[in-house]
PDB file of C-alpha atoms in Angstrom:
ATOM      1  CA  MET T  26      93.440 -44.566  18.412  1.00 43.00           C
ATOM      2  CA  ASN T  27      90.371 -44.780  20.608  1.00 59.00           C
ATOM      3  CA  PRO T  28      90.366 -45.989  24.318  1.00 58.00           C
ATOM      4  CA  SER T  29      89.037 -49.222  23.204  1.00 50.00           C
ATOM      5  CA  THR T  30      92.483 -50.101  22.600  1.00 47.00           C
ATOM      6  CA  LYS T  31      93.555 -49.821  26.115  1.00 53.00           C
ATOM      7  CA  GLN T  32      92.872 -52.169  28.727  1.00 52.00           C
ATOM      8  CA  LEU T  33      90.100 -50.423  30.421  1.00 67.00           C
ATOM      9  CA  LYS T  34      88.765 -52.961  32.868  1.00 77.00           C
ATOM     10  CA  TRP T  35      86.212 -50.051  34.563  1.00 85.00           C
ATOM     11  CA  PHE T  36      84.194 -50.045  31.176  1.00 90.00           C
ATOM     12  CA  ASN T  37      82.727 -53.435  30.942  1.00 87.00           C
ATOM     13  CA  SER T  38      79.628 -53.281  29.418  1.00 90.00           C
ATOM     14  CA  GLU T  39      78.770 -53.930  26.027  1.00 92.00           C
ATOM     15  CA  HIS T  40      77.336 -50.418  25.824  1.00 92.00           C
ATOM     16  CA  ALA T  41      80.586 -49.172  27.111  1.00 93.00           C
ATOM     17  CA  HIS T  42      82.437 -51.267  24.475  1.00 91.00           C
ATOM     18  CA  SER T  43      80.634 -50.023  21.846  1.00 93.00           C
ATOM     19  CA  ALA T  44      81.111 -46.280  23.044  1.00 93.00           C
ATOM     20  CA  LEU T  45      84.756 -47.134  23.584  1.00 93.00           C
ATOM     21  CA  ALA T  46      85.265 -48.048  19.812  1.00 92.00           C
ATOM     22  CA  ALA T  47      83.821 -45.074  18.796  1.00 93.00           C
ATOM     23  CA  LEU T  48      85.591 -42.287  21.158  1.00 94.00           C
ATOM     24  CA  ASP T  49      88.769 -40.815  19.648  1.00 93.00           C
ATOM     25  CA  GLU T  50      91.167 -40.459  22.647  1.00 89.00           C
ATOM     26  CA  LYS T  51      92.562 -37.320  20.827  1.00 91.00           C
ATOM     27  CA  SER T  52      88.711 -35.647  21.443  1.00 92.00           C
ATOM     28  CA  LEU T  53      88.599 -35.964  24.749  1.00 96.00           C
ATOM     29  CA  PRO T  54      87.983 -32.950  27.213  1.00 97.00           C
ATOM     30  CA  GLN T  55      90.830 -31.963  29.308  1.00 98.00           C
ATOM     31  CA  HIS T  56      88.777 -30.779  31.967  1.00 98.00           C
ATOM     32  CA  ILE T  57      85.046 -31.869  32.734  1.00 98.00           C
ATOM     33  CA  ALA T  58      82.461 -29.902  35.095  1.00 98.00           C
ATOM     34  CA  ILE T  59      79.458 -31.324  36.130  1.00 98.00           C
ATOM     35  CA  ILE T  60      76.161 -29.946  38.030  1.00 98.00           C
ATOM     36  CA  MET T  61      75.130 -32.732  39.933  1.00 98.00           C
ATOM     37  CA  ASP T  62      71.208 -32.176  39.773  1.00 97.00           C
ATOM     38  CA  GLY T  63      68.451 -34.450  40.949  1.00 97.00           C
ATOM     39  CA  ASN T  64      69.131 -36.227  44.011  1.00 97.00           C
ATOM     40  CA  GLY T  65      66.177 -34.685  45.638  1.00 95.00           C
ATOM     41  CA  ARG T  66      63.802 -35.885  42.777  1.00 97.00           C
ATOM     42  CA  TRP T  67      65.271 -39.378  42.392  1.00 97.00           C
ATOM     43  CA  ALA T  68      64.882 -39.823  46.514  1.00 97.00           C
ATOM     44  CA  LYS T  69      61.140 -38.397  45.928  1.00 96.00           C
ATOM     45  CA  ARG T  70      60.376 -41.318  43.129  1.00 96.00           C
ATOM     46  CA  GLN T  71      62.094 -43.714  45.430  1.00 94.00           C
ATOM     47  CA  GLY T  72      59.242 -42.991  48.406  1.00 97.00           C
ATOM     48  CA  LYS T  73      62.541 -41.695  50.387  1.00 96.00           C
ATOM     49  CA  PRO T  74      63.675 -37.994  52.021  1.00 95.00           C
ATOM     50  CA  ARG T  75      65.885 -35.971  50.082  1.00 95.00           C
ATOM     51  CA  LEU T  76      69.198 -36.931  52.178  1.00 95.00           C
ATOM     52  CA  PHE T  77      68.599 -40.588  50.460  1.00 96.00           C
ATOM     53  CA  GLY T  78      69.193 -39.108  47.219  1.00 97.00           C
ATOM     54  CA  HIS T  79      72.107 -37.433  48.470  1.00 97.00           C
ATOM     55  CA  LYS T  80      74.019 -40.738  49.551  1.00 97.00           C
ATOM     56  CA  ALA T  81      72.766 -42.515  46.295  1.00 97.00           C
ATOM     57  CA  GLY T  82      74.432 -39.569  44.632  1.00 97.00           C
ATOM     58  CA  VAL T  83      77.828 -40.511  46.140  1.00 97.00           C
ATOM     59  CA  ALA T  84      78.144 -43.486  43.774  1.00 96.00           C
ATOM     60  CA  SER T  85      78.197 -41.332  40.626  1.00 97.00           C
ATOM     61  CA  VAL T  86      80.771 -39.469  42.056  1.00 98.00           C
ATOM     62  CA  ARG T  87      82.664 -42.518  42.559  1.00 96.00           C
ATOM     63  CA  GLU T  88      81.895 -43.701  39.026  1.00 96.00           C
ATOM     64  CA  MET T  89      83.211 -40.212  37.551  1.00 97.00           C
ATOM     65  CA  ILE T  90      86.171 -40.423  39.586  1.00 97.00           C
ATOM     66  CA  ALA T  91      87.005 -43.807  38.534  1.00 96.00           C
ATOM     67  CA  SER T  92      85.722 -43.048  34.875  1.00 96.00           C
ATOM     68  CA  CYS T  93      87.888 -40.027  34.437  1.00 97.00           C
ATOM     69  CA  VAL T  94      91.177 -42.074  35.997  1.00 96.00           C
ATOM     70  CA  GLU T  95      90.545 -44.756  33.399  1.00 95.00           C
ATOM     71  CA  LEU T  96      90.406 -42.105  30.863  1.00 95.00           C
ATOM     72  CA  ASP T  97      93.593 -40.032  31.693  1.00 95.00           C
ATOM     73  CA  ILE T  98      91.141 -36.889  31.749  1.00 97.00           C
ATOM     74  CA  PRO T  99      93.205 -34.686  34.091  1.00 98.00           C
ATOM     75  CA  TYR T 100      90.717 -32.412  35.637  1.00 98.00           C
ATOM     76  CA  LEU T 101      86.980 -32.836  37.092  1.00 98.00           C
ATOM     77  CA  THR T 102      85.057 -30.706  38.934  1.00 98.00           C
ATOM     78  CA  ILE T 103      81.827 -31.248  40.600  1.00 98.00           C
ATOM     79  CA  TYR T 104      79.686 -28.598  41.920  1.00 98.00           C
ATOM     80  CA  SER T 105      79.003 -30.301  45.629  1.00 97.00           C
ATOM     81  CA  PHE T 106      77.242 -27.395  47.392  1.00 96.00           C
ATOM     82  CA  SER T 107      76.325 -24.105  46.178  1.00 96.00           C
ATOM     83  CA  SER T 108      76.328 -20.346  48.250  1.00 95.00           C
ATOM     84  CA  GLU T 109      72.539 -20.832  47.664  1.00 95.00           C
ATOM     85  CA  ASN T 110      72.449 -24.255  48.925  1.00 96.00           C
ATOM     86  CA  TRP T 111      72.107 -22.857  52.419  1.00 95.00           C
ATOM     87  CA  SER T 112      68.399 -21.857  52.027  1.00 95.00           C
ATOM     88  CA  ARG T 113      67.352 -25.777  51.733  1.00 94.00           C
ATOM     89  CA  PRO T 114      65.795 -26.915  55.131  1.00 93.00           C
ATOM     90  CA  GLU T 115      67.934 -27.205  57.975  1.00 94.00           C
ATOM     91  CA  ASP T 116      67.800 -30.970  58.388  1.00 95.00           C
ATOM     92  CA  GLU T 117      68.988 -31.456  54.844  1.00 95.00           C
ATOM     93  CA  VAL T 118      71.737 -28.947  55.205  1.00 96.00           C
ATOM     94  CA  SER T 119      72.857 -30.498  58.405  1.00 96.00           C
ATOM     95  CA  GLY T 120      72.327 -33.951  56.496  1.00 96.00           C
ATOM     96  CA  ILE T 121      74.699 -33.005  53.696  1.00 97.00           C
ATOM     97  CA  MET T 122      77.463 -31.712  55.907  1.00 97.00           C
ATOM     98  CA  LYS T 123      77.534 -34.975  57.879  1.00 97.00           C
ATOM     99  CA  LEU T 124      77.712 -36.934  54.570  1.00 96.00           C
ATOM    100  CA  PHE T 125      80.597 -35.192  53.373  1.00 97.00           C
ATOM    101  CA  VAL T 126      82.575 -36.091  56.725  1.00 97.00           C
ATOM    102  CA  GLU T 127      81.403 -39.664  56.459  1.00 96.00           C
ATOM    103  CA  VAL T 128      82.245 -40.022  52.391  1.00 96.00           C
ATOM    104  CA  LEU T 129      85.717 -38.430  52.960  1.00 94.00           C
ATOM    105  CA  THR T 130      86.763 -40.381  56.019  1.00 92.00           C
ATOM    106  CA  ARG T 131      86.083 -43.389  53.757  1.00 94.00           C
ATOM    107  CA  GLU T 132      87.394 -42.562  50.324  1.00 95.00           C
ATOM    108  CA  ILE T 133      90.825 -41.075  51.264  1.00 96.00           C
ATOM    109  CA  VAL T 134      92.251 -44.432  50.856  1.00 96.00           C
ATOM    110  CA  ASN T 135      90.510 -44.825  47.405  1.00 96.00           C
ATOM    111  CA  LEU T 136      91.749 -41.675  46.333  1.00 97.00           C
ATOM    112  CA  ASN T 137      95.326 -42.225  47.176  1.00 98.00           C
ATOM    113  CA  ALA T 138      95.197 -45.441  45.342  1.00 97.00           C
ATOM    114  CA  GLN T 139      93.599 -43.617  42.409  1.00 97.00           C
ATOM    115  CA  ASN T 140      96.689 -41.140  42.509  1.00 98.00           C
ATOM    116  CA  VAL T 141      93.563 -38.465  42.667  1.00 98.00           C
ATOM    117  CA  ARG T 142      94.433 -35.186  43.851  1.00 98.00           C
ATOM    118  CA  VAL T 143      91.681 -32.960  45.484  1.00 98.00           C
ATOM    119  CA  LYS T 144      91.346 -29.430  45.516  1.00 98.00           C
ATOM    120  CA  LEU T 145      88.542 -26.862  46.906  1.00 97.00           C
ATOM    121  CA  ILE T 146      87.035 -23.771  45.398  1.00 97.00           C
ATOM    122  CA  GLY T 147      84.541 -21.643  47.409  1.00 96.00           C
ATOM    123  CA  ASP T 148      84.089 -20.472  50.894  1.00 95.00           C
ATOM    124  CA  ILE T 149      85.497 -23.435  52.911  1.00 93.00           C
ATOM    125  CA  ASP T 150      85.809 -20.840  56.172  1.00 93.00           C
ATOM    126  CA  ALA T 151      81.652 -21.092  56.419  1.00 93.00           C
ATOM    127  CA  LEU T 152      81.427 -24.559  56.436  1.00 95.00           C
ATOM    128  CA  PRO T 153      81.001 -26.630  60.187  1.00 96.00           C
ATOM    129  CA  GLU T 154      84.087 -27.367  61.929  1.00 96.00           C
ATOM    130  CA  LYS T 155      83.835 -31.019  61.014  1.00 96.00           C
ATOM    131  CA  THR T 156      83.098 -30.600  57.287  1.00 97.00           C
ATOM    132  CA  ARG T 157      85.971 -28.260  56.901  1.00 96.00           C
ATOM    133  CA  LEU T 158      88.349 -30.336  58.666  1.00 97.00           C
ATOM    134  CA  ALA T 159      87.543 -33.313  57.031  1.00 96.00           C
ATOM    135  CA  PHE T 160      87.986 -31.275  53.727  1.00 96.00           C
ATOM    136  CA  ALA T 161      91.337 -30.019  54.928  1.00 96.00           C
ATOM    137  CA  GLU T 162      92.476 -33.455  55.837  1.00 97.00           C
ATOM    138  CA  CYS T 163      91.582 -34.780  52.492  1.00 97.00           C
ATOM    139  CA  VAL T 164      93.123 -32.160  50.311  1.00 97.00           C
ATOM    140  CA  GLN T 165      96.378 -32.592  52.505  1.00 97.00           C
ATOM    141  CA  SER T 166      96.435 -36.308  52.282  1.00 98.00           C
ATOM    142  CA  THR T 167      95.921 -36.322  48.223  1.00 98.00           C
ATOM    143  CA  ALA T 168      98.290 -33.030  47.652  1.00 98.00           C
ATOM    144  CA  ALA T 169     101.348 -35.109  46.414  1.00 98.00           C
ATOM    145  CA  ASN T 170      99.068 -37.375  43.809  1.00 98.00           C
ATOM    146  CA  THR T 171     100.123 -36.763  40.300  1.00 98.00           C
ATOM    147  CA  GLY T 172      96.878 -38.179  38.358  1.00 98.00           C
ATOM    148  CA  LEU T 173      93.330 -36.584  38.353  1.00 98.00           C
ATOM    149  CA  THR T 174      92.582 -33.460  39.733  1.00 98.00           C
ATOM    150  CA  LEU T 175      89.302 -33.734  41.682  1.00 98.00           C
ATOM    151  CA  VAL T 176      88.097 -30.021  42.223  1.00 98.00           C
ATOM    152  CA  VAL T 177      85.550 -29.618  44.472  1.00 98.00           C
ATOM    153  CA  ALA T 178      83.061 -26.621  44.292  1.00 97.00           C
ATOM    154  CA  LEU T 179      81.985 -26.333  47.839  1.00 97.00           C
ATOM    155  CA  ASN T 180      80.194 -23.354  49.470  1.00 97.00           C
ATOM    156  CA  TYR T 181      80.817 -21.888  46.000  1.00 98.00           C
ATOM    157  CA  GLY T 182      78.925 -19.252  44.096  1.00 98.00           C
ATOM    158  CA  ALA T 183      80.758 -17.624  40.666  1.00 98.00           C
ATOM    159  CA  ARG T 184      79.390 -14.173  41.052  1.00 98.00           C
ATOM    160  CA  GLN T 185      80.538 -13.958  44.724  1.00 96.00           C
ATOM    161  CA  ASP T 186      83.947 -15.604  43.317  1.00 97.00           C
ATOM    162  CA  ILE T 187      83.964 -12.795  40.566  1.00 98.00           C
ATOM    163  CA  VAL T 188      83.145 -10.215  43.050  1.00 97.00           C
ATOM    164  CA  SER T 189      85.833 -11.416  45.193  1.00 96.00           C
ATOM    165  CA  ALA T 190      88.235 -11.078  42.349  1.00 97.00           C
ATOM    166  CA  VAL T 191      87.154  -7.666  41.354  1.00 97.00           C
ATOM    167  CA  LYS T 192      87.843  -6.544  45.277  1.00 97.00           C
ATOM    168  CA  ALA T 193      91.443  -7.479  44.996  1.00 96.00           C
ATOM    169  CA  ILE T 194      92.266  -6.219  41.668  1.00 97.00           C
ATOM    170  CA  THR T 195      90.727  -3.018  42.975  1.00 96.00           C
ATOM    171  CA  SER T 196      93.076  -3.035  46.126  1.00 96.00           C
ATOM    172  CA  GLU T 197      96.120  -3.890  43.908  1.00 96.00           C
ATOM    173  CA  VAL T 198      95.221  -0.888  41.773  1.00 95.00           C
ATOM    174  CA  HIS T 199      94.546   1.066  45.161  1.00 94.00           C
ATOM    175  CA  GLU T 200      97.743   0.408  46.741  1.00 94.00           C
ATOM    176  CA  GLY T 201      99.725   0.977  43.594  1.00 95.00           C
ATOM    177  CA  ASP T 202     100.860  -2.634  42.605  1.00 95.00           C
ATOM    178  CA  LEU T 203      98.667  -2.400  39.482  1.00 95.00           C
ATOM    179  CA  SER T 204      97.407   0.173  37.252  1.00 95.00           C
ATOM    180  CA  SER T 205      93.945   0.175  35.540  1.00 92.00           C
ATOM    181  CA  ASP T 206      95.769  -1.019  32.316  1.00 94.00           C
ATOM    182  CA  ASP T 207      97.034  -4.034  33.821  1.00 96.00           C
ATOM    183  CA  VAL T 208      93.697  -5.490  34.113  1.00 95.00           C
ATOM    184  CA  THR T 209      93.259  -8.203  31.707  1.00 96.00           C
ATOM    185  CA  SER T 210      91.392 -10.997  31.221  1.00 96.00           C
ATOM    186  CA  GLU T 211      94.211 -13.141  32.390  1.00 96.00           C
ATOM    187  CA  LEU T 212      94.744 -11.287  35.119  1.00 97.00           C
ATOM    188  CA  ILE T 213      90.798 -11.755  36.682  1.00 97.00           C
ATOM    189  CA  SER T 214      91.241 -15.311  35.891  1.00 97.00           C
ATOM    190  CA  SER T 215      94.518 -15.201  38.299  1.00 97.00           C
ATOM    191  CA  ARG T 216      92.218 -13.855  40.902  1.00 97.00           C
ATOM    192  CA  LEU T 217      89.791 -16.097  40.915  1.00 98.00           C
ATOM    193  CA  SER T 218      89.588 -19.315  42.949  1.00 97.00           C
ATOM    194  CA  THR T 219      89.822 -21.489  39.929  1.00 98.00           C
ATOM    195  CA  SER T 220      93.495 -19.766  39.339  1.00 97.00           C
ATOM    196  CA  GLY T 221      96.141 -22.472  38.069  1.00 96.00           C
ATOM    197  CA  ILE T 222      93.102 -24.707  36.918  1.00 98.00           C
ATOM    198  CA  PRO T 223      92.293 -24.570  33.128  1.00 97.00           C
ATOM    199  CA  ASP T 224      88.791 -23.745  32.160  1.00 98.00           C
ATOM    200  CA  PRO T 225      86.483 -26.885  31.324  1.00 98.00           C
ATOM    201  CA  ASP T 226      86.041 -27.834  27.769  1.00 97.00           C
ATOM    202  CA  PHE T 227      82.750 -29.839  28.599  1.00 98.00           C
ATOM    203  CA  MET T 228      79.928 -29.120  31.384  1.00 98.00           C
ATOM    204  CA  ILE T 229      77.132 -31.705  32.532  1.00 98.00           C
ATOM    205  CA  ARG T 230      73.988 -30.945  34.102  1.00 98.00           C
ATOM    206  CA  THR T 231      72.257 -33.837  34.869  1.00 98.00           C
ATOM    207  CA  SER T 232      67.979 -33.845  35.534  1.00 97.00           C
ATOM    208  CA  GLY T 233      66.522 -32.022  32.735  1.00 97.00           C
ATOM    209  CA  GLU T 234      67.374 -28.459  34.026  1.00 97.00           C
ATOM    210  CA  THR T 235      69.199 -26.165  31.449  1.00 97.00           C
ATOM    211  CA  ARG T 236      70.787 -23.396  33.566  1.00 97.00           C
ATOM    212  CA  LEU T 237      74.366 -22.864  34.696  1.00 97.00           C
ATOM    213  CA  SER T 238      72.962 -22.135  38.418  1.00 97.00           C
ATOM    214  CA  ASN T 239      75.732 -19.406  39.288  1.00 98.00           C
ATOM    215  CA  PHE T 240      78.708 -22.024  38.475  1.00 98.00           C
ATOM    216  CA  LEU T 241      81.776 -21.148  36.967  1.00 98.00           C
ATOM    217  CA  LEU T 242      79.993 -18.433  34.821  1.00 98.00           C
ATOM    218  CA  TYR T 243      83.450 -16.250  34.003  1.00 98.00           C
ATOM    219  CA  GLU T 244      85.374 -19.804  33.228  1.00 98.00           C
ATOM    220  CA  THR T 245      82.983 -21.390  30.985  1.00 97.00           C
ATOM    221  CA  ALA T 246      82.749 -18.747  28.270  1.00 96.00           C
ATOM    222  CA  TYR T 247      83.746 -21.355  25.467  1.00 95.00           C
ATOM    223  CA  THR T 248      82.685 -24.555  27.465  1.00 97.00           C
ATOM    224  CA  GLU T 249      80.653 -27.079  25.747  1.00 97.00           C
ATOM    225  CA  LEU T 250      77.571 -27.820  27.461  1.00 98.00           C
ATOM    226  CA  TYR T 251      75.703 -31.169  27.859  1.00 98.00           C
ATOM    227  CA  PHE T 252      72.425 -31.234  29.439  1.00 98.00           C
ATOM    228  CA  THR T 253      70.419 -34.859  30.049  1.00 98.00           C
ATOM    229  CA  ASP T 254      67.475 -35.757  31.636  1.00 98.00           C
ATOM    230  CA  THR T 255      68.923 -38.636  33.549  1.00 98.00           C
ATOM    231  CA  LEU T 256      69.023 -37.604  37.441  1.00 98.00           C
ATOM    232  CA  TRP T 257      72.197 -37.485  39.253  1.00 98.00           C
ATOM    233  CA  PRO T 258      72.112 -40.818  41.238  1.00 98.00           C
ATOM    234  CA  ASP T 259      71.276 -42.661  37.685  1.00 98.00           C
ATOM    235  CA  PHE T 260      74.266 -40.787  35.881  1.00 98.00           C
ATOM    236  CA  ASN T 261      76.912 -43.925  35.623  1.00 97.00           C
ATOM    237  CA  ARG T 262      80.026 -44.739  33.335  1.00 96.00           C
ATOM    238  CA  ASP T 263      78.073 -45.660  30.544  1.00 96.00           C
ATOM    239  CA  ALA T 264      76.126 -42.218  30.697  1.00 97.00           C
ATOM    240  CA  LEU T 265      79.573 -40.366  30.919  1.00 98.00           C
ATOM    241  CA  LEU T 266      80.579 -42.198  27.844  1.00 97.00           C
ATOM    242  CA  ASP T 267      77.487 -40.959  25.641  1.00 97.00           C
ATOM    243  CA  ALA T 268      78.082 -37.639  26.840  1.00 98.00           C
ATOM    244  CA  LEU T 269      81.737 -37.531  25.627  1.00 98.00           C
ATOM    245  CA  LEU T 270      80.487 -39.288  22.411  1.00 97.00           C
ATOM    246  CA  SER T 271      78.380 -35.914  21.982  1.00 97.00           C
ATOM    247  CA  PHE T 272      81.506 -33.737  23.073  1.00 97.00           C
ATOM    248  CA  GLN T 273      83.540 -35.083  20.116  1.00 95.00           C
ATOM    249  CA  ASP T 274      80.627 -34.295  17.760  1.00 92.00           C
ATOM    250  CA  ARG T 275      81.148 -30.852  18.631  1.00 91.00           C
ATOM    251  CA  ASN T 276      82.564 -27.851  16.082  1.00 84.00           C
ATOM    252  CA  ARG T 277      84.424 -26.057  18.611  1.00 78.00           C
ATOM    253  CA  ARG T 278      84.927 -22.227  16.696  1.00 77.00           C
ATOM    254  CA  TYR T 279      85.535 -20.329  19.790  1.00 73.00           C
ATOM    255  CA  GLY T 280      84.000 -17.523  17.915  1.00 73.00           C
ATOM    256  CA  GLY T 281      85.698 -17.887  14.728  1.00 65.00           C
ATOM    257  CA  LEU T 282      84.235 -19.659  11.506  1.00 60.00           C
TER     258      LEU T 282
END
């Protein structure tokens, strides 16, 4: 059985119909992670400021959410703002934080309508108050939803997340609640901010860059990687289907033969 046998109204182009016919429903990833790169370069090509590209990229986020909902993919994680992004120009960072508030205020109704639950990973406390409160409201408002889980990585850095996990475990060992023999990969995973979220099966990075940029380093040990030259604002539902076709052709051996 493939997704083309369903009534998938969201995928309505000829390209999508062809891709869906070749897509095996059983081969779809359960968790897609995306590094949404290229907003600034996209804006520059339009002769616009970088923030214009970030605003355009919101449409691609909507496309990915709706696509994952339609394909019954349980988890989607998006790298919205890294812990290193604070080094960008102040006006760009300020504009992004305000954009988060605008988008969240506008999209909560749509997220609930699509049965999407929002979760956050990263150092949320370091965000500006209005941004932090807007995300908190979104998480609370969608908490009871049972469809797609949208994980937003916000002020997130994988190395810092691992450091925090190690500190927590070290403290528990020091207090006598754990012994060093209790420390396993599963225990470390349980102390990461992604605890309770399955590791990504598939990671997509747009814009032609071929690195992980401190994103989910522990969780992606056996994740299939997909790099595309397409800039994030141009990455749409058809581009996602092309990526999924690539994924289903992979032979995932997890270190075995």
